[in-house]
Amino acid sequence: MPAVAYAATGVVPASTSWVSADRGWVLGVDTLCPTAKCTQLVRTLDGGKSWTRVKTPPLSVPETERLRVLFANDTTGMVTDGEQLFVTSNGGTRWEPSGIKGTVGALGFDSSGFLAVIYDGTSSGLFHRELWFGSWQPVPGVEVKGLSYGEIAAGQVSLSRFGEQNRYWTRSPAGWTEEPAPCDVFSATRLAVVGTDRYALCSFDPGFGNMTKELRKSEGGQFKTISVPPSAGITTGFAISPEAALVAATGRDWSFVHRGLGEKWDTPLTLGGPPFEDLAFSDARHATLVRGGPGQEFAEVYRTDDAGLNWKLLRIWLL
């Protein structure tokens, strides 16, 4: 009997990752799943106009953590449910488990492979796996005691515990080297890179729906504050391109995307409900984010084609 195409079938999005304006991935929960706990990865090759299913490893739908997907290109990617971590080097045809036991924090890539921050119950450290083969190995020295979800950007890693320590490393051909952290121990750190310039968003002094934020930049030396984004919302995301800097934040039942050009900031997107996650540029003008997720009031993917000035909702329907 031929397969039946159900109308309005799709995926309740939890996480998204894009490698270009047209090519992206969404990880979430299959709407046809009778238990509402069947994870499904889908991809688009036309900017979200159409979606196809991709083989998905056996992830759980976490109670407190978040399903996450991150791809570096069309073939190389990772998915996690906060405890299990799987990688693919062939676009999802085959997934390989990490074999590491612990809490999965930040995910990223470098020129030779996969990167992940893992908490083993005692300390949090950076782990690396070669692109095509091999096992995950800890990166010597890039570690802090206790639980740290960490932050990874191209050539940068931050590991911190609020009020206790905030450590920062950069990578060169010689390996990873610790440098002075861009933010202090009472700040949450977000990292980004544009060309050879490194950026950090330092968020601190949280209040009722507000948080002080400072955008700092390093051109190879010390980080210096170059701009102050709006204080509205607790920071949930940060992305930067040659066109603009974007900050996602949530507070007082509202979520915001603040947009900055130099010292001037505005807030082009304000929506009620759950926070914005996975804010990221795929090129200078195209960025995406997830609003909420499975089990929340909303589970949606938004996209901008003009570096954050205007945003539109993407439908994740499958034929």
Coordinates of C-alpha atoms in Angstrom, one line a residue:
M1 CA 0.0 0.0 0.0
P2 CA 1.5 3.4 -0.9
A3 CA 2.5 5.8 1.8
V4 CA -0.1 8.5 2.6
A5 CA 0.9 12.1 2.7
Y6 CA -0.8 13.7 5.7
A7 CA -1.7 17.4 5.5
A8 CA -0.3 19.7 8.1
T9 CA 2.3 17.2 9.3
G10 CA 5.5 18.6 10.6
V11 CA 7.9 19.0 13.4
V12 CA 7.5 21.0 16.6
P13 CA 10.9 22.8 16.6
A14 CA 13.3 22.8 19.5
S15 CA 16.5 23.9 17.8
T16 CA 17.7 25.1 14.4
S17 CA 21.1 25.5 12.6
W18 CA 21.8 27.0 9.2
V19 CA 24.9 26.8 7.1
S20 CA 23.8 29.3 4.4
A21 CA 20.7 31.4 3.5
D22 CA 19.0 28.4 1.9
R23 CA 20.3 25.3 3.7
G24 CA 19.2 24.7 7.3
W25 CA 18.2 22.1 9.8
V26 CA 15.5 21.9 12.5
L27 CA 15.5 19.3 15.3
G28 CA 12.2 18.8 17.2
V29 CA 9.3 16.5 17.9
D30 CA 7.3 14.7 15.2
T31 CA 3.7 15.9 15.2
L32 CA 2.5 12.4 14.1
C33 CA 4.1 10.8 17.1
P34 CA 1.4 9.4 19.4
T35 CA 3.5 9.8 22.5
A36 CA 4.7 13.4 21.6
K37 CA 8.2 12.2 22.3
C38 CA 9.5 11.1 18.9
T39 CA 12.5 13.3 18.0
Q40 CA 12.9 14.2 14.3
L41 CA 15.6 16.1 12.3
V42 CA 14.5 17.8 9.1
R43 CA 16.4 19.9 6.6
T44 CA 15.7 22.5 3.9
L45 CA 17.6 23.3 0.8
D46 CA 15.4 26.3 -0.3
G47 CA 15.3 28.6 2.6
G48 CA 12.5 26.9 4.4
K49 CA 10.0 26.6 1.6
S50 CA 10.1 22.8 1.8
W51 CA 11.5 20.3 4.3
T52 CA 12.5 16.6 4.2
R53 CA 13.2 14.2 7.0
V54 CA 16.7 13.1 7.9
K55 CA 17.7 10.0 9.8
T56 CA 17.6 10.9 13.5
P57 CA 19.6 9.1 16.3
P58 CA 17.7 7.8 19.4
L59 CA 17.4 11.0 21.4
S60 CA 15.2 11.6 24.4
V61 CA 12.9 14.6 24.8
P62 CA 14.5 16.2 27.9
E63 CA 12.4 17.4 30.8
T64 CA 14.7 20.4 31.7
E65 CA 17.4 20.6 29.1
R66 CA 16.9 21.4 25.4
L67 CA 17.2 19.4 22.2
R68 CA 19.9 21.0 20.1
V69 CA 21.4 20.7 16.6
L70 CA 24.5 22.3 15.2
F71 CA 25.9 21.9 11.7
A72 CA 29.1 23.3 10.3
N73 CA 28.3 22.5 6.7
D74 CA 26.1 20.2 4.6
T75 CA 27.7 17.0 6.0
T76 CA 29.1 17.8 9.4
G77 CA 26.8 18.1 12.4
M78 CA 25.9 17.3 16.0
V79 CA 22.7 16.6 17.9
T80 CA 22.2 16.3 21.7
D81 CA 19.4 15.9 24.3
G82 CA 21.7 17.2 27.0
E83 CA 23.0 13.7 28.0
Q84 CA 23.5 11.9 24.7
L85 CA 25.7 13.4 21.9
F86 CA 25.8 12.1 18.3
V87 CA 27.9 13.3 15.4
T88 CA 27.6 12.8 11.6
S89 CA 30.1 13.4 8.9
N90 CA 27.8 12.5 6.0
G91 CA 24.8 14.7 6.4
G92 CA 22.9 12.3 8.8
T93 CA 23.2 9.1 6.8
R94 CA 25.2 7.7 9.8
W95 CA 25.3 9.0 13.4
E96 CA 28.0 8.0 15.9
P97 CA 27.5 8.3 19.7
S98 CA 30.1 10.2 21.6
G99 CA 30.6 7.5 24.3
I100 CA 31.1 10.2 26.9
K101 CA 29.0 10.2 30.0
G102 CA 28.0 13.5 31.4
T103 CA 26.1 16.7 30.8
V104 CA 26.5 18.2 27.3
G105 CA 27.1 21.9 27.3
A106 CA 28.3 24.2 24.4
L107 CA 28.8 22.7 20.9
G108 CA 31.2 23.9 18.2
F109 CA 33.7 23.1 15.5
D110 CA 37.3 23.9 14.7
S111 CA 39.3 23.3 11.5
S112 CA 39.9 19.7 12.3
G113 CA 36.7 18.4 14.0
F114 CA 34.0 18.6 16.6
L115 CA 34.1 20.4 19.9
A116 CA 31.9 20.0 23.0
V117 CA 31.9 21.1 26.6
I118 CA 31.2 18.1 28.9
Y119 CA 30.5 18.1 32.6
D120 CA 31.5 14.7 34.1
G121 CA 30.1 15.3 37.6
T122 CA 33.3 16.8 38.9
S123 CA 34.6 19.3 36.3
S124 CA 33.7 20.8 33.0
G125 CA 36.1 20.5 30.1
L126 CA 36.5 20.9 26.4
F127 CA 36.4 17.7 24.3
H128 CA 37.5 17.3 20.7
R129 CA 36.9 14.6 18.1
E130 CA 38.5 14.3 14.6
L131 CA 36.2 14.9 11.7
W132 CA 36.2 11.5 10.1
F133 CA 37.3 9.1 12.7
G134 CA 38.5 8.5 16.3
S135 CA 37.1 9.0 19.8
W136 CA 36.4 12.1 21.8
Q137 CA 39.4 13.3 23.8
P138 CA 39.7 16.0 26.5
V139 CA 41.7 19.1 25.4
P140 CA 44.5 19.4 28.1
G141 CA 44.1 22.4 30.4
V142 CA 40.8 23.6 29.1
E143 CA 38.8 22.8 32.2
V144 CA 37.2 24.2 35.3
K145 CA 35.9 22.6 38.5
G146 CA 32.1 22.2 38.7
L147 CA 29.3 22.6 36.2
S148 CA 29.9 25.0 33.4
Y149 CA 27.9 24.9 30.1
G150 CA 30.5 27.0 28.5
E151 CA 30.6 29.0 25.3
I152 CA 32.4 28.2 22.0
A153 CA 33.0 30.4 19.0
A154 CA 35.6 30.1 16.2
G155 CA 39.0 29.8 17.9
Q156 CA 37.6 30.7 21.4
V157 CA 36.3 28.9 24.4
S158 CA 34.9 30.3 27.7
L159 CA 34.2 28.3 30.8
S160 CA 32.7 30.0 33.8
R161 CA 30.9 29.6 37.1
F162 CA 29.0 32.7 38.2
G163 CA 30.8 34.5 41.0
E164 CA 33.6 32.0 41.2
Q165 CA 35.6 31.9 38.0
N166 CA 35.5 32.9 34.3
R167 CA 38.3 31.5 32.2
Y168 CA 39.0 32.0 28.5
W169 CA 41.1 30.3 25.9
T170 CA 42.0 31.0 22.2
R171 CA 43.4 28.6 19.6
S172 CA 46.4 29.1 17.4
P173 CA 48.3 26.6 15.3
A174 CA 50.3 25.8 18.5
G175 CA 47.1 24.8 20.4
W176 CA 44.9 26.3 23.0
T177 CA 46.2 29.1 25.2
E178 CA 44.6 30.7 28.2
E179 CA 44.1 34.5 28.0
P180 CA 42.5 37.1 30.2
A181 CA 38.7 36.6 30.1
P182 CA 36.7 39.3 28.3
C183 CA 34.0 39.3 31.1
D184 CA 34.4 39.2 34.9
V185 CA 33.2 36.4 37.3
F186 CA 29.8 38.1 37.8
S187 CA 29.0 38.2 34.1
A188 CA 27.6 35.7 31.6
T189 CA 29.8 35.4 28.6
R190 CA 28.7 35.0 24.9
L191 CA 31.3 34.8 22.2
A192 CA 31.5 35.5 18.4
V193 CA 33.9 36.2 15.6
V194 CA 33.9 38.4 12.5
G195 CA 36.9 38.0 10.3
T196 CA 39.9 38.2 12.6
D197 CA 38.1 40.3 15.3
R198 CA 36.8 38.6 18.4
Y199 CA 33.7 39.8 20.2
A200 CA 32.2 39.1 23.6
L201 CA 28.8 40.0 25.0
C202 CA 29.1 40.4 28.8
S203 CA 25.8 40.4 30.7
F204 CA 25.6 41.1 34.4
D205 CA 23.6 42.7 37.2
P206 CA 20.3 40.9 36.3
G207 CA 17.1 42.5 37.7
F208 CA 13.4 42.0 37.1
G209 CA 13.3 41.6 33.4
N210 CA 16.5 43.6 32.8
M211 CA 20.2 42.9 32.5
T212 CA 23.2 45.2 31.9
K213 CA 24.9 44.2 28.7
E214 CA 28.2 45.3 27.2
L215 CA 29.6 44.5 23.8
R216 CA 33.3 44.1 23.8
K217 CA 35.8 43.6 21.0
S218 CA 39.4 42.4 20.7
E219 CA 41.5 43.0 17.6
G220 CA 44.2 40.7 19.0
G221 CA 44.8 42.3 22.3
Q222 CA 42.6 43.2 25.3
F223 CA 38.9 43.3 25.0
K224 CA 37.4 46.8 25.1
T225 CA 33.7 47.9 25.5
I226 CA 32.5 49.3 22.2
S227 CA 28.8 49.5 22.7
V228 CA 26.0 49.1 25.3
P229 CA 22.9 47.1 24.1
P230 CA 19.5 47.8 25.7
S231 CA 19.1 46.5 29.2
A232 CA 15.6 45.0 28.5
G233 CA 15.6 41.2 29.1
I234 CA 17.9 38.5 30.4
T235 CA 20.3 37.5 27.6
T236 CA 19.5 34.3 25.8
G237 CA 21.5 34.7 22.6
F238 CA 24.2 36.7 20.7
A239 CA 25.2 36.9 17.1
I240 CA 27.2 39.3 15.0
S241 CA 28.1 39.8 11.4
P242 CA 29.7 42.6 9.3
E243 CA 26.1 44.1 9.0
A244 CA 25.0 44.2 12.6
A245 CA 25.1 42.7 16.1
L246 CA 22.0 40.9 17.5
V247 CA 21.2 40.2 21.1
A248 CA 18.2 38.0 22.2
A249 CA 16.8 38.5 25.6
T250 CA 13.7 37.7 27.6
G251 CA 11.9 39.2 30.6
R252 CA 8.5 40.2 32.0
D253 CA 6.7 37.8 29.7
W254 CA 8.3 39.4 26.6
S255 CA 11.2 38.3 24.4
F256 CA 13.3 40.7 22.4
V257 CA 15.9 40.9 19.6
H258 CA 18.0 44.0 20.0
R259 CA 20.0 45.1 17.0
G260 CA 23.1 47.3 17.0
L261 CA 25.1 49.2 14.4
G262 CA 28.0 50.8 16.2
E263 CA 26.7 52.5 19.3
K264 CA 23.1 52.8 18.0
W265 CA 20.6 50.1 19.0
D266 CA 17.0 49.4 18.4
T267 CA 14.6 46.5 19.1
P268 CA 13.1 45.3 15.8
L269 CA 11.5 42.1 17.2
T270 CA 9.4 41.9 20.4
L271 CA 7.1 39.0 21.1
G272 CA 5.3 37.7 24.1
G273 CA 5.9 34.3 25.5
P274 CA 8.9 32.0 25.7
P275 CA 12.6 33.0 25.1
F276 CA 14.5 33.1 21.8
E277 CA 17.3 30.5 21.4
D278 CA 19.8 29.5 18.8
L279 CA 20.2 33.0 17.5
A280 CA 22.8 32.8 14.7
F281 CA 23.9 34.3 11.4
S282 CA 24.4 32.0 8.4
D283 CA 25.9 34.9 6.4
A284 CA 26.1 38.7 6.8
R285 CA 22.4 39.3 6.3
H286 CA 20.6 36.0 7.1
A287 CA 19.9 34.9 10.7
T288 CA 17.5 32.5 12.4
L289 CA 16.2 31.8 15.9
V290 CA 13.9 29.4 17.7
R291 CA 11.0 30.8 19.9
G292 CA 10.1 28.4 22.7
G293 CA 10.0 24.7 21.9
P294 CA 8.1 21.4 22.6
G295 CA 5.8 21.7 25.6
Q296 CA 5.9 25.5 25.6
E297 CA 3.3 28.0 24.6
F298 CA 5.0 28.5 21.2
A299 CA 7.5 26.4 19.2
E300 CA 8.5 28.4 16.1
V301 CA 11.4 29.3 13.9
Y302 CA 12.0 32.9 12.7
R303 CA 14.3 34.2 10.0
T304 CA 15.6 37.5 8.9
D305 CA 16.9 38.3 5.4
D306 CA 18.1 41.9 6.2
A307 CA 20.5 41.4 9.2
G308 CA 17.7 41.6 11.8
L309 CA 15.6 44.5 10.7
N310 CA 12.6 42.4 9.8
W311 CA 11.6 38.8 10.9
K312 CA 9.3 36.2 9.4
L313 CA 7.9 32.9 10.7
L314 CA 9.0 29.7 8.9
R315 CA 6.6 26.8 8.7
I316 CA 8.1 23.4 9.3
W317 CA 5.6 21.3 7.3
L318 CA 6.5 18.0 5.7
L319 CA 4.8 16.5 2.6

